[in-house]
Short mmCIF file of C-alpha atoms and ligand atoms in Angstrom, two decimals:
data_model
loop_
_atom_site.label_atom_id
_atom_site.label_comp_id
_atom_site.label_asym_id
_atom_site.label_seq_id
_atom_site.Cartn_x
_atom_site.Cartn_y
_atom_site.Cartn_z
CA UNK A 12 0.05 0.04 0.09
CA UNK A 13 1.37 3.42 -0.92
CA UNK A 14 2.15 5.39 2.53
CA UNK A 15 -0.24 8.30 3.37
CA UNK A 16 2.09 11.02 4.41
CA UNK A 17 1.80 14.50 5.99
CA UNK A 18 2.88 17.28 4.09
CA UNK A 19 4.82 18.69 7.15
CA UNK A 20 5.51 15.83 9.38
CA UNK A 21 6.22 15.81 12.68
CA UNK A 22 4.05 17.81 15.81
CA UNK A 23 2.87 20.58 13.49
CA UNK A 24 -0.69 20.89 14.40
CA UNK A 25 -3.53 23.48 13.52
CA UNK A 26 -2.45 24.42 10.32
CA UNK A 27 -3.71 27.88 8.71
CA UNK A 28 -2.47 28.90 5.34
CA UNK A 29 -2.38 31.76 3.09
CA UNK A 30 -1.38 32.55 -0.78
CA UNK A 31 0.42 35.34 -2.27
CA UNK A 32 0.99 34.91 -5.73
CA UNK A 33 2.77 31.72 -6.60
CA UNK A 34 3.95 31.74 -2.79
CA UNK A 35 2.05 29.74 -0.30
CA UNK A 36 2.83 30.09 3.88
CA UNK A 37 1.78 27.57 6.65
CA UNK A 38 1.88 28.38 10.33
CA UNK A 39 1.10 26.17 13.09
CA UNK A 40 0.67 25.69 17.02
CA UNK A 41 4.05 25.72 19.33
CA UNK A 42 2.54 25.40 22.53
CA UNK A 43 5.57 25.30 25.51
CA UNK A 44 8.20 25.77 23.01
CA UNK A 45 10.22 29.02 22.12
CA UNK A 46 10.54 30.25 19.41
CA UNK A 47 6.62 30.07 18.83
CA UNK A 48 4.71 29.54 15.60
CA UNK A 49 6.71 27.72 12.91
CA UNK A 50 6.39 29.29 9.21
CA UNK A 51 6.85 27.32 6.48
CA UNK A 52 7.06 28.40 2.41
CA UNK A 53 5.85 25.94 -0.51
CA UNK A 54 5.20 26.62 -4.27
CA UNK A 55 2.98 23.55 -4.68
CA UNK A 56 1.44 23.06 -1.09
CA UNK A 57 3.24 19.60 -1.38
CA UNK A 58 6.92 20.32 -0.35
CA UNK A 59 6.97 22.95 2.49
CA UNK A 60 10.48 24.62 4.16
CA UNK A 61 10.84 26.21 7.22
CA UNK A 62 11.70 29.57 7.03
CA UNK A 63 11.44 30.88 10.49
CA UNK A 64 9.60 31.37 13.43
CA UNK A 65 6.50 34.19 13.91
CA UNK A 66 7.14 34.58 17.30
CA UNK A 67 11.02 34.62 18.10
CA UNK A 68 11.63 37.37 20.61
CA UNK A 69 10.59 37.42 24.36
CA UNK A 70 8.66 41.16 23.56
CA UNK A 71 6.28 38.54 21.53
CA UNK A 72 6.27 35.61 23.76
CA UNK A 73 6.67 34.74 27.11
CA UNK A 74 5.99 31.39 28.62
CA UNK A 75 6.02 31.50 32.54
CA UNK A 76 8.20 28.39 34.29
CA UNK A 77 4.63 27.78 35.91
CA UNK A 78 3.10 27.08 32.66
CA UNK A 79 1.76 23.54 31.94
CA UNK A 80 3.24 21.74 28.88
CA UNK A 81 0.87 21.73 26.29
CA UNK A 82 -0.02 25.41 27.59
CA UNK A 83 1.39 28.26 25.83
CA UNK A 84 0.65 29.18 21.90
CA UNK A 85 -2.45 27.73 20.30
CA UNK A 86 -4.08 27.70 16.72
CA UNK A 87 -2.60 30.82 14.76
CA UNK A 88 -4.61 31.99 11.76
CA UNK A 89 -2.38 33.50 9.13
CA UNK A 90 -3.93 35.97 6.51
CA UNK A 91 -2.51 38.36 3.79
CA UNK A 92 -4.19 41.70 3.74
CA UNK A 93 -3.95 45.05 2.38
CA UNK A 94 -0.07 44.25 1.54
CA UNK A 95 0.68 42.81 4.99
CA UNK A 96 0.67 39.23 6.63
CA UNK A 97 -1.46 39.26 9.73
CA UNK A 98 -1.33 36.59 12.45
CA UNK A 99 -3.88 36.13 15.36
CA UNK A 100 -3.24 33.71 17.84
CA UNK A 101 -3.80 32.88 21.73
CA UNK A 102 -0.88 32.78 23.94
CA UNK A 103 -2.73 30.32 27.19
CA UNK A 104 -0.20 31.26 29.38
CA UNK A 105 -1.55 33.40 32.55
CA UNK A 106 -1.81 36.98 31.89
CA UNK A 107 -1.57 36.60 28.00
CA UNK A 108 -4.52 36.08 25.90
CA UNK A 109 -5.17 36.68 22.00
CA UNK A 110 -3.11 39.06 20.00
CA UNK A 111 -2.39 40.18 16.48
CA UNK A 112 1.58 40.11 14.82
CA UNK A 113 2.06 41.74 11.71
CA UNK A 114 4.87 41.66 8.91
CA UNK A 115 5.54 43.14 5.52
CA UNK A 116 7.59 40.24 4.50
CA UNK A 117 7.01 36.89 6.26
CA UNK A 118 10.80 36.33 6.88
CA UNK A 119 10.26 39.15 9.47
CA UNK A 120 10.76 41.23 11.24
CA UNK A 121 6.98 40.40 12.82
CA UNK A 122 5.68 43.18 15.00
CA UNK A 123 5.52 43.55 18.71
CA UNK A 124 1.97 41.89 19.49
CA UNK A 125 -1.37 44.18 19.62
CA UNK A 126 -3.13 42.68 22.57
CA UNK A 127 -7.03 42.00 22.15
CA UNK A 128 -8.17 42.07 25.88
CA UNK A 129 -11.70 41.93 24.59
CA UNK A 130 -11.55 38.36 22.97
CA UNK A 131 -12.40 35.36 24.66
CA UNK A 132 -11.32 31.98 24.39
CA UNK A 133 -9.16 30.30 21.80
CA UNK A 134 -8.70 29.57 18.06
CA UNK A 135 -9.11 33.32 16.72
CA UNK A 136 -9.80 33.83 13.07
CA UNK A 137 -9.57 37.42 10.88
CA UNK A 138 -11.68 38.14 7.87
CA UNK A 139 -12.40 41.56 6.30
CA UNK A 140 -15.55 42.41 4.21
CA UNK A 141 -15.75 44.71 1.44
CA UNK A 142 -16.57 47.78 3.68
CA UNK A 143 -13.12 47.06 5.31
CA UNK A 144 -14.43 45.93 8.59
CA UNK A 145 -12.73 43.21 10.41
CA UNK A 146 -13.92 40.04 12.05
CA UNK A 147 -12.72 38.15 14.61
CA UNK A 148 -14.51 34.80 15.06
CA UNK A 149 -13.41 32.36 17.73
CA UNK A 150 -13.75 29.03 19.16
CA UNK A 151 -17.74 28.40 20.65
CA UNK A 152 -18.32 29.76 17.80
CA UNK A 153 -18.19 33.59 18.77
CA UNK A 154 -17.43 36.47 16.67
CA UNK A 155 -16.72 40.31 17.49
CA UNK A 156 -15.66 43.29 14.84
CA UNK A 157 -12.45 44.48 16.05
CA UNK A 158 -9.79 47.02 15.24
CA UNK A 159 -6.96 44.95 14.28
CA UNK A 160 -4.59 48.06 14.61
CA UNK A 161 -5.09 49.01 17.88
CA UNK A 162 -6.77 45.84 19.44
CA UNK A 163 -9.58 47.41 20.18
CA UNK A 164 -13.43 45.51 20.11
CA UNK A 165 -16.01 47.45 17.76
CA UNK A 166 -19.39 45.98 18.82
CA UNK A 167 -20.59 43.29 20.44
CA UNK A 168 -20.49 39.32 20.97
CA UNK A 169 -22.58 37.35 19.07
CA UNK A 170 -23.11 33.65 18.83
CA UNK A 171 -22.44 32.19 15.17
CA UNK A 172 -22.80 28.42 14.94
CA UNK A 173 -21.91 25.46 17.21
CA UNK A 174 -21.57 22.82 14.49
CA UNK A 175 -23.64 19.26 14.95
CA UNK A 176 -26.19 19.55 17.78
CA UNK A 177 -24.66 17.95 20.50
CA UNK A 178 -21.16 17.38 18.91
CA UNK A 179 -18.36 18.56 21.38
CA UNK A 180 -15.73 21.56 20.96
CA UNK A 181 -17.05 23.68 18.35
CA UNK A 182 -13.48 25.39 17.36
CA UNK A 183 -11.04 26.57 14.86
CA UNK A 184 -13.41 28.69 13.09
CA UNK A 185 -12.28 30.20 9.63
CA UNK A 186 -14.43 32.52 7.78
CA UNK A 187 -14.28 33.22 4.06
CA UNK A 188 -15.99 34.88 1.36
CA UNK A 189 -16.35 32.67 -1.81
CA UNK A 190 -18.51 33.70 -4.45
CA UNK A 191 -21.92 34.81 -3.29
CA UNK A 192 -21.57 33.45 0.09
CA UNK A 193 -19.66 33.57 3.49
CA UNK A 194 -18.37 30.20 4.64
CA UNK A 195 -17.53 29.39 8.31
CA UNK A 196 -15.50 26.16 8.62
CA UNK A 197 -15.06 24.60 12.24
CA UNK A 198 -13.61 21.89 13.58
CA UNK A 199 -15.91 19.69 15.95
CA UNK A 200 -15.86 16.38 17.98
CA UNK A 201 -12.51 17.15 19.75
CA UNK A 202 -9.23 16.66 18.62
CA UNK A 203 -9.03 12.98 19.27
CA UNK A 204 -10.90 10.32 17.31
CA UNK A 205 -13.98 11.87 16.81
CA UNK A 206 -12.36 14.72 15.50
CA UNK A 207 -13.88 16.26 12.10
CA UNK A 208 -14.54 19.60 10.10
CA UNK A 209 -17.82 20.63 9.34
CA UNK A 210 -19.02 24.06 7.20
CA UNK A 211 -21.91 26.11 6.86
CA UNK A 212 -22.71 29.58 4.79
CA UNK A 213 -24.78 32.64 5.04
CA UNK A 214 -25.07 35.57 2.84
CA UNK A 215 -23.00 37.74 5.20
CA UNK A 216 -19.69 37.37 7.72
CA UNK A 217 -22.46 37.60 10.47
CA UNK A 218 -24.42 34.61 9.12
CA UNK A 219 -27.08 33.65 9.49
CA UNK A 220 -25.52 30.24 8.99
CA UNK A 221 -26.74 27.53 7.06
CA UNK A 222 -25.39 24.11 7.81
CA UNK A 223 -23.95 21.88 4.83
CA UNK A 224 -26.34 18.95 4.69
CA UNK A 225 -23.25 16.64 4.27
CA UNK A 226 -21.38 17.76 7.36
CA UNK A 227 -18.95 16.73 8.37
CA UNK A 228 -17.10 17.23 5.41
CA UNK A 229 -13.85 15.72 7.06
CA UNK A 230 -13.83 12.76 9.16
CA UNK A 231 -11.97 9.69 9.78
CA UNK A 232 -14.07 8.76 12.85
CA UNK A 233 -14.54 4.99 13.11
CA UNK A 234 -12.69 3.97 9.99
CA UNK A 235 -9.39 2.11 10.01
CA UNK A 236 -7.64 4.98 7.78
CA UNK A 237 -3.83 5.22 8.58
CA UNK A 238 -4.48 8.77 9.56
CA UNK A 239 -6.67 9.47 12.34
CA UNK A 240 -8.21 12.45 14.34
CA UNK A 241 -8.55 14.59 10.92
CA UNK A 242 -9.70 18.19 11.78
CA UNK A 243 -8.88 21.66 12.56
CA UNK A 244 -7.97 22.87 8.74
CA UNK A 245 -7.83 25.87 6.42
CA UNK A 246 -8.87 26.37 3.24
CA UNK A 247 -6.69 27.78 0.48
CA UNK A 248 -7.13 28.73 -3.27
CA UNK A 249 -4.50 27.83 -5.87
CA UNK A 250 -3.54 30.01 -8.37
CA UNK A 251 -4.67 27.88 -10.89
CA UNK A 252 -8.22 28.18 -9.17
CA UNK A 253 -8.13 24.83 -7.42
CA UNK A 254 -9.36 24.67 -3.87
CA UNK A 255 -7.31 22.93 -1.06
CA UNK A 256 -7.71 21.71 2.65
CA UNK A 257 -4.80 21.52 5.01
CA UNK A 258 -5.55 20.01 8.36
CA UNK A 259 -4.36 18.05 11.09
CA UNK A 260 -4.00 14.25 11.58
CA UNK A 261 -2.38 11.43 13.48
CA UNK A 262 -0.43 8.43 12.52
CA UNK A 263 -1.29 5.83 15.69
CA UNK A 264 0.74 2.70 15.35
CA UNK A 265 0.61 -0.86 17.25
CA UNK A 266 -1.95 -2.83 18.64
CA UNK A 267 -5.45 -1.51 20.36
CA UNK A 268 -5.93 1.32 21.04
CA UNK A 269 -3.24 2.93 19.12
CA UNK A 270 -0.74 5.21 19.99
CA UNK A 271 0.32 8.22 18.04
CA UNK A 272 4.22 9.57 19.06
CA UNK A 273 4.74 12.29 16.55
CA UNK A 274 1.95 14.45 17.75
CA UNK A 275 -0.82 15.91 15.54
CA UNK A 276 0.92 16.49 11.99
CA UNK A 277 -0.03 18.67 9.04
CA UNK A 278 -1.98 16.83 5.71
CA UNK A 279 -3.12 18.46 2.43
CA UNK A 280 -6.56 17.28 0.55
CA UNK A 281 -8.29 18.54 -2.58
CA UNK A 282 -11.52 20.52 -2.32
CA UNK A 283 -14.19 20.45 -4.99
CA UNK A 284 -17.50 22.09 -4.74
CA UNK A 285 -20.65 20.58 -5.55
CA UNK A 286 -23.19 22.36 -7.79
CA UNK A 287 -25.10 23.60 -5.08
CA UNK A 288 -21.89 25.66 -3.56
CA UNK A 289 -20.99 23.11 -0.82
CA UNK A 290 -16.84 21.96 -0.45
CA UNK A 291 -16.22 18.32 -1.16
CA UNK A 292 -12.93 16.95 0.41
CA UNK A 293 -11.02 14.39 -1.32
CA UNK A 294 -8.35 12.01 -0.58
CA UNK A 295 -5.20 12.73 1.35
CA UNK A 296 -2.77 13.80 -1.39
CA UNK A 297 1.04 12.75 -0.18
CA UNK A 298 4.25 14.10 -1.56
CA UNK A 299 5.39 11.41 -4.55
CA UNK A 300 9.06 12.32 -3.91
CA UNK A 301 11.51 13.23 -0.55
CA UNK A 302 10.51 16.59 0.89
CA UNK A 303 12.90 18.95 2.63
CA UNK A 304 11.95 17.11 6.20
CA UNK A 305 13.24 13.73 4.61
CA UNK A 306 16.54 14.76 4.02
CA UNK A 307 19.08 13.76 6.92
CA UNK A 308 19.83 17.15 9.10
CA UNK A 309 23.22 17.60 10.59
CA UNK A 310 23.60 20.79 12.65
CA UNK A 311 27.60 21.56 13.29
CA UNK A 312 26.73 24.73 15.19
CA UNK A 313 29.10 26.68 13.26
CA UNK A 314 26.52 29.69 12.50
CA UNK A 315 26.13 32.35 15.14
CA UNK A 316 22.09 31.83 14.60
CA UNK A 317 20.54 28.33 15.35
CA UNK A 318 18.46 26.77 12.60
CA UNK A 319 15.12 27.75 12.81
CA UNK A 320 13.78 24.00 13.44
CA UNK A 321 15.43 24.17 16.82
CA UNK A 322 13.10 24.46 19.69
CA UNK A 323 13.39 25.04 23.52
CA UNK A 324 11.41 24.86 26.70
CA UNK A 325 9.58 27.92 27.46
CA UNK A 326 12.54 30.33 26.97
CA UNK A 327 15.78 30.57 25.33
CA UNK A 328 18.56 32.61 27.32
CA UNK A 329 22.05 33.16 25.47
CA UNK A 330 23.43 32.38 29.17
CA UNK A 331 22.09 28.77 28.97
CA UNK A 332 21.85 28.21 25.24
CA UNK A 333 24.62 29.43 22.70
CA UNK A 334 26.71 28.58 19.56
CA UNK A 335 28.82 31.95 20.35
CA UNK A 336 30.48 30.25 23.69
CA UNK A 337 32.78 27.88 21.82
CA UNK A 338 33.21 28.19 18.10
CA UNK A 339 31.74 25.26 16.45
CA UNK A 340 29.66 24.12 19.48
CA UNK A 341 26.14 24.51 21.04
CA UNK A 342 27.20 25.04 24.35
CA UNK A 343 24.13 24.22 27.07
CA UNK A 344 24.46 25.15 30.84
CA UNK A 345 21.93 23.78 33.03
CA UNK A 346 19.86 25.64 35.44
CA UNK A 347 20.64 23.52 38.27
CA UNK A 348 17.55 20.61 37.32
CA UNK A 349 16.96 18.10 34.95
CA UNK A 350 14.22 17.58 32.02
CA UNK A 351 11.92 16.87 34.60
CA UNK A 352 11.62 20.42 35.43
CA UNK A 353 9.74 23.23 33.61
CA UNK A 354 12.89 25.01 33.62
CA UNK A 355 14.93 22.44 31.42
CA UNK A 356 17.79 23.65 29.30
CA UNK A 357 16.83 21.19 26.37
CA UNK A 358 17.09 22.31 22.71
CA UNK A 359 15.28 19.84 20.28
CA UNK A 360 13.45 18.84 16.77
CA UNK A 361 10.22 17.32 16.18
CA UNK A 362 10.85 13.69 15.58
CA UNK A 363 9.49 13.45 11.66
CA UNK A 364 9.76 10.11 10.70
CA UNK A 365 8.34 6.65 12.29
CA UNK A 366 11.80 5.45 12.35
CA UNK A 367 14.83 7.47 12.73
CA UNK A 368 18.08 7.45 14.31
CA UNK A 369 19.52 10.98 16.17
CA UNK A 370 23.05 11.13 17.42
CA UNK A 371 25.19 13.98 19.15
CA UNK A 372 28.73 14.14 19.97
CA UNK A 373 28.60 15.54 23.58
CA UNK A 374 31.49 16.70 25.56
CA UNK A 375 30.50 16.85 29.55
CA UNK A 376 33.97 17.57 31.10
CA UNK A 377 32.36 20.30 32.75
CA UNK A 378 28.77 18.81 33.72
CA UNK A 379 26.42 16.01 32.93
CA UNK A 380 24.16 16.06 29.43
CA UNK A 381 22.81 14.30 26.84
CA UNK A 382 20.54 13.24 23.84
CA UNK A 383 16.96 12.81 24.90
CA UNK A 384 13.32 12.23 23.30
CA UNK A 385 10.96 14.36 24.98
CA UNK A 386 7.40 14.30 25.06
CA UNK A 387 6.96 16.67 28.15
CA UNK A 388 8.22 16.84 31.69
CA UNK A 389 6.92 13.66 32.91
CA UNK A 390 7.48 11.42 29.56
CA UNK A 391 11.00 11.49 28.53
CA UNK A 392 13.74 8.67 27.66
CA UNK A 393 17.51 10.20 27.59
CA UNK A 394 21.31 8.73 27.47
CA UNK A 395 23.26 11.18 29.34
CA UNK A 396 27.00 11.37 30.01
CA UNK A 397 29.42 12.85 33.08
CA UNK A 398 32.39 12.17 30.98
CA UNK A 399 33.05 8.71 32.58
CA UNK A 400 29.84 7.00 32.69
CA UNK A 401 26.78 6.79 30.12
CA UNK A 402 23.14 6.23 31.42
CA UNK A 403 20.13 5.86 30.28
CA UNK A 404 17.34 7.58 32.22
CA UNK A 405 13.73 6.73 31.68
CA UNK A 406 10.87 9.00 33.07
CA UNK A 407 7.45 8.03 32.94
CA UNK A 408 4.49 9.36 35.12
CA UNK A 409 5.92 10.01 38.55
CA UNK A 410 8.62 7.18 37.72
CA UNK A 411 12.03 7.84 37.36
CA UNK A 412 14.73 5.22 36.67
CA UNK A 413 18.42 4.65 35.41
CA UNK A 414 17.52 1.82 33.79
CA UNK A 415 20.96 1.02 32.26
CA UNK A 416 24.79 2.30 32.66
CA UNK A 417 28.32 1.99 30.98
CA UNK A 418 31.94 3.40 31.73
CA UNK A 419 32.87 5.45 28.84
CA UNK A 420 36.23 6.85 28.16
CA UNK A 421 37.20 10.43 28.92
CA UNK A 422 36.35 12.69 26.61
CA UNK A 423 33.60 13.42 24.41
CA UNK A 424 31.02 10.67 23.60
CA UNK A 425 28.72 10.29 20.73
CA UNK A 426 24.93 9.26 22.07
CA UNK A 427 22.52 7.93 20.10
CA UNK A 428 18.94 7.30 19.91
CA UNK A 429 17.34 4.96 17.75
CA UNK A 430 13.23 4.55 17.03
CA UNK A 431 12.17 1.67 14.99
CA UNK A 432 9.16 -0.36 14.35
CA UNK A 433 7.76 -2.60 17.05
CA UNK A 434 9.38 -5.94 17.79
CA UNK A 435 5.82 -7.91 17.83
CA UNK A 436 3.19 -6.17 15.33
CA UNK A 437 1.01 -9.04 15.40
CA UNK A 438 0.07 -9.02 19.13
CA UNK A 439 -2.30 -6.17 20.07
CA UNK A 440 -0.45 -5.21 23.05
CA UNK A 441 2.32 -4.32 21.01
CA UNK A 442 3.20 -0.47 21.45
CA UNK A 443 3.85 1.87 18.65
CA UNK A 444 7.80 1.58 18.36
CA UNK A 445 10.67 0.77 20.64
CA UNK A 446 13.45 3.60 21.52
CA UNK A 447 17.10 2.15 21.42
CA UNK A 448 19.46 4.50 23.35
CA UNK A 449 23.37 3.91 23.36
CA UNK A 450 26.75 4.94 22.62
CA UNK A 451 28.70 5.30 18.94
CA UNK A 452 31.87 3.16 19.38
CA UNK A 453 34.57 4.70 17.73
CA UNK A 454 34.26 2.31 14.76
CA UNK A 455 30.75 3.87 14.27
CA UNK A 456 28.83 0.96 15.75
CA UNK A 457 25.55 1.60 17.72
CA UNK A 458 25.81 0.14 20.96
CA UNK A 459 22.69 -0.24 22.94
CA UNK A 460 22.39 0.21 26.47
CA UNK A 461 18.67 0.20 26.54
CA UNK A 462 15.33 -0.66 24.32
CA UNK A 463 12.43 1.38 25.94
CA UNK A 464 8.67 0.63 24.64
CA UNK A 465 7.78 3.85 23.18
CA UNK A 466 4.27 3.99 24.01
CA UNK A 467 5.03 5.71 26.98
CA UNK A 468 6.27 8.67 25.10
CA UNK A 469 2.98 8.84 22.89
CA UNK A 470 -0.10 11.38 23.39
CA UNK A 471 -2.37 8.87 24.18
CA UNK A 472 -0.44 8.15 27.73
CA UNK A 473 1.33 11.61 28.25
CA UNK A 474 -1.96 13.53 27.29
CA UNK A 475 -1.69 17.09 25.49
CA UNK A 476 -1.02 18.47 22.10
CA UNK A 477 2.42 18.22 21.30
CA UNK A 478 4.65 15.22 19.84
CA UNK A 479 8.08 13.93 20.44
CA UNK A 480 10.81 16.46 20.26
CA UNK A 481 14.62 14.89 20.00
CA UNK A 482 17.51 16.85 21.24
CA UNK A 483 20.43 17.50 23.59
CA UNK A 484 20.30 18.75 26.96
CA UNK A 485 22.22 19.72 30.25
CA UNK A 486 21.13 18.31 33.59
CA UNK A 487 24.42 19.90 35.39
CA UNK A 488 26.76 22.11 34.84
CA UNK A 489 28.17 22.83 31.26
CA UNK A 490 28.17 20.62 28.42
CA UNK A 491 29.26 20.94 24.70
CA UNK A 492 27.51 19.41 21.61
CA UNK A 493 29.94 19.44 18.92
CA UNK A 494 27.33 18.25 15.95
CA UNK A 495 23.75 16.87 16.10
CA UNK A 496 22.64 14.63 13.28
CA UNK A 497 18.85 12.62 12.97
CA UNK A 498 18.20 10.85 9.59
CA UNK A 499 15.04 9.27 8.73
CA UNK A 500 15.15 5.40 8.54
CA UNK A 501 13.22 3.29 6.19
CA UNK A 502 10.27 1.24 7.74
C1 6LW B 663 -6.70 24.03 19.28
C2 6LW B 663 -7.83 23.51 18.87
C3 6LW B 663 -7.48 22.25 18.58
O1 6LW B 663 -6.59 25.29 19.97
O2 6LW B 663 -6.73 21.92 19.45
O3 6LW B 663 -7.53 20.46 16.99
C4 6LW B 663 -6.40 22.90 20.35
N1 6LW B 663 -7.90 21.45 17.78
O4 6LW B 663 -8.40 24.24 18.03
C5 6LW B 663 -4.98 22.81 20.84
O5 6LW B 663 -4.37 22.96 19.68
#
C-alpha cells in the first residue's frame, strides 16, 4: 500500500495557510516551545520548507516557568490583507491572551503584539469584509468586530453556529468570502478520534449560517484509515483556481487502542465544489518524492544563529544556550535541574519519521548532559554522560529510573537514540515503536544500552497536544555539543 504522508511531518498541528501570488505560507501551533509558531513556505502545497518562526523574541512570547506543558501558543490564523501578513493567535499562559502580529515580509521582522483583551477563548480568526470591517471569530463559535490596528473591539459579541447538535468542542473557525456566500469552517468532536470538520454558509460575515447537508465534510472517525483524528483545517485557493484543505491528523501505530508519538501533523487534501456550492474534501495527497523534511539533518553549530527548526522549552537565553561561547559548538548550561523540571535546558527538533536515528557528540567534561526524546516533563527517555559514565534515564509519569549504565572513555562521547518499529506487530498489546538509547563506538557501531517501549512517549499516554521532540540537554553544569544529526530510517 502507498503510504499516506503528511506534508509537514512531526508535531505541526492546527495549520493555517495563505497564498500570495505563487507563494504559500503556513503556520502551526507551538505550545510550550520557544521560538513559537513555525512558519513554512511552499510553491506547490506539497513541499514545505521552514523559513522561520513568527514569535522569535521575548517581547512577543513569554512562557512562564509555571505554565503547563501543552499550554502556551494555540492555533494561529495567517492571512495576507492590504499588503501585509496578519497573524492572530492565543497565548494560553497566565496573564496573556489573544494578540495580533503583522509583517510586510513573512521572513520578518514580525511586529510586537497588539493585544486583544476583548476577545475571549482560543482559536481566533481574522476576516475582512468589503467595507473594511475586520471580523474576529473564535472557538465556541462567537464573533466580534475589531480594529486590528489597536485591538479595540467595535461591537457586541454574537454567537454564530456551534456545529452538529451535541457535538463537542466547536472550534478552529475560519471565515471566507467565496463567490456569493460567506463560509464558516469549523472543527468539532474534539481533537481526538472523534475529530472532524464541518461547514456552514450565510449571506454575510455575521450569518445567519446554514449548515452544509453533508457535514462533517471531513472525518476519519470509526474508519481504519491510517491517518486518524483528522480535523482543524484551513482552505486555500491555488493560483490555478483549484481549492485545497490543510488540516491536522495523526498516525497511530501498534495494537489497540493505537498510539501516536509524533503529535498532530499537517496533511493536505483537494477540495471540489458541488453544484449547490458546498465543498467536498478528496483523499489525502502525499508528496510522491522526498521532501525537505526527509533529508538527513546535521548541525555542526558553526553559525551564530540556530536553524529555525530548533525549539527550546519555554525560553531560550544566551546564558543557557549559545553557539557563540565555543566556536563550532552548542553550549548548554543547566539551571540546576533535570529534564523533569519546567525550566529544563533542552533544545530539540521534532521527530518527523516513524523510524529515525539521532546522535550527538557531547562533551560533558564540566557537567552532565545528553540526548533525549521528550514528550513533556513527565515523559521522556534520555542517554546522558558525566564524562566517565553513560546512563539511560527513563521518566514515565511519576516514576524516574536509571535503567542502564556503561563506563565511557574520558572525553566527548557520541550518544545516540534510535526509534524503530515494534518487535511483535501482531500482538494487540504491542506498542507503537521502540526507542533504543546507546553510545556510538569509535568504529561507528551503535552500542545499545537499553531499548524501551515507545508507548510511554505517546500522546495517548502522556496527554496534551504536542509530540516527540529529540535533542540535547544539560542536566548539571555546562556541556558542549559538537554536532547533532538526525536521519529518517526505512520502515
Ligand atoms: C486548538 C484547537 C484544537 O486550539 O486543539 O484540534 C487545540 N484543535 O482548535 C490545541 O491545538
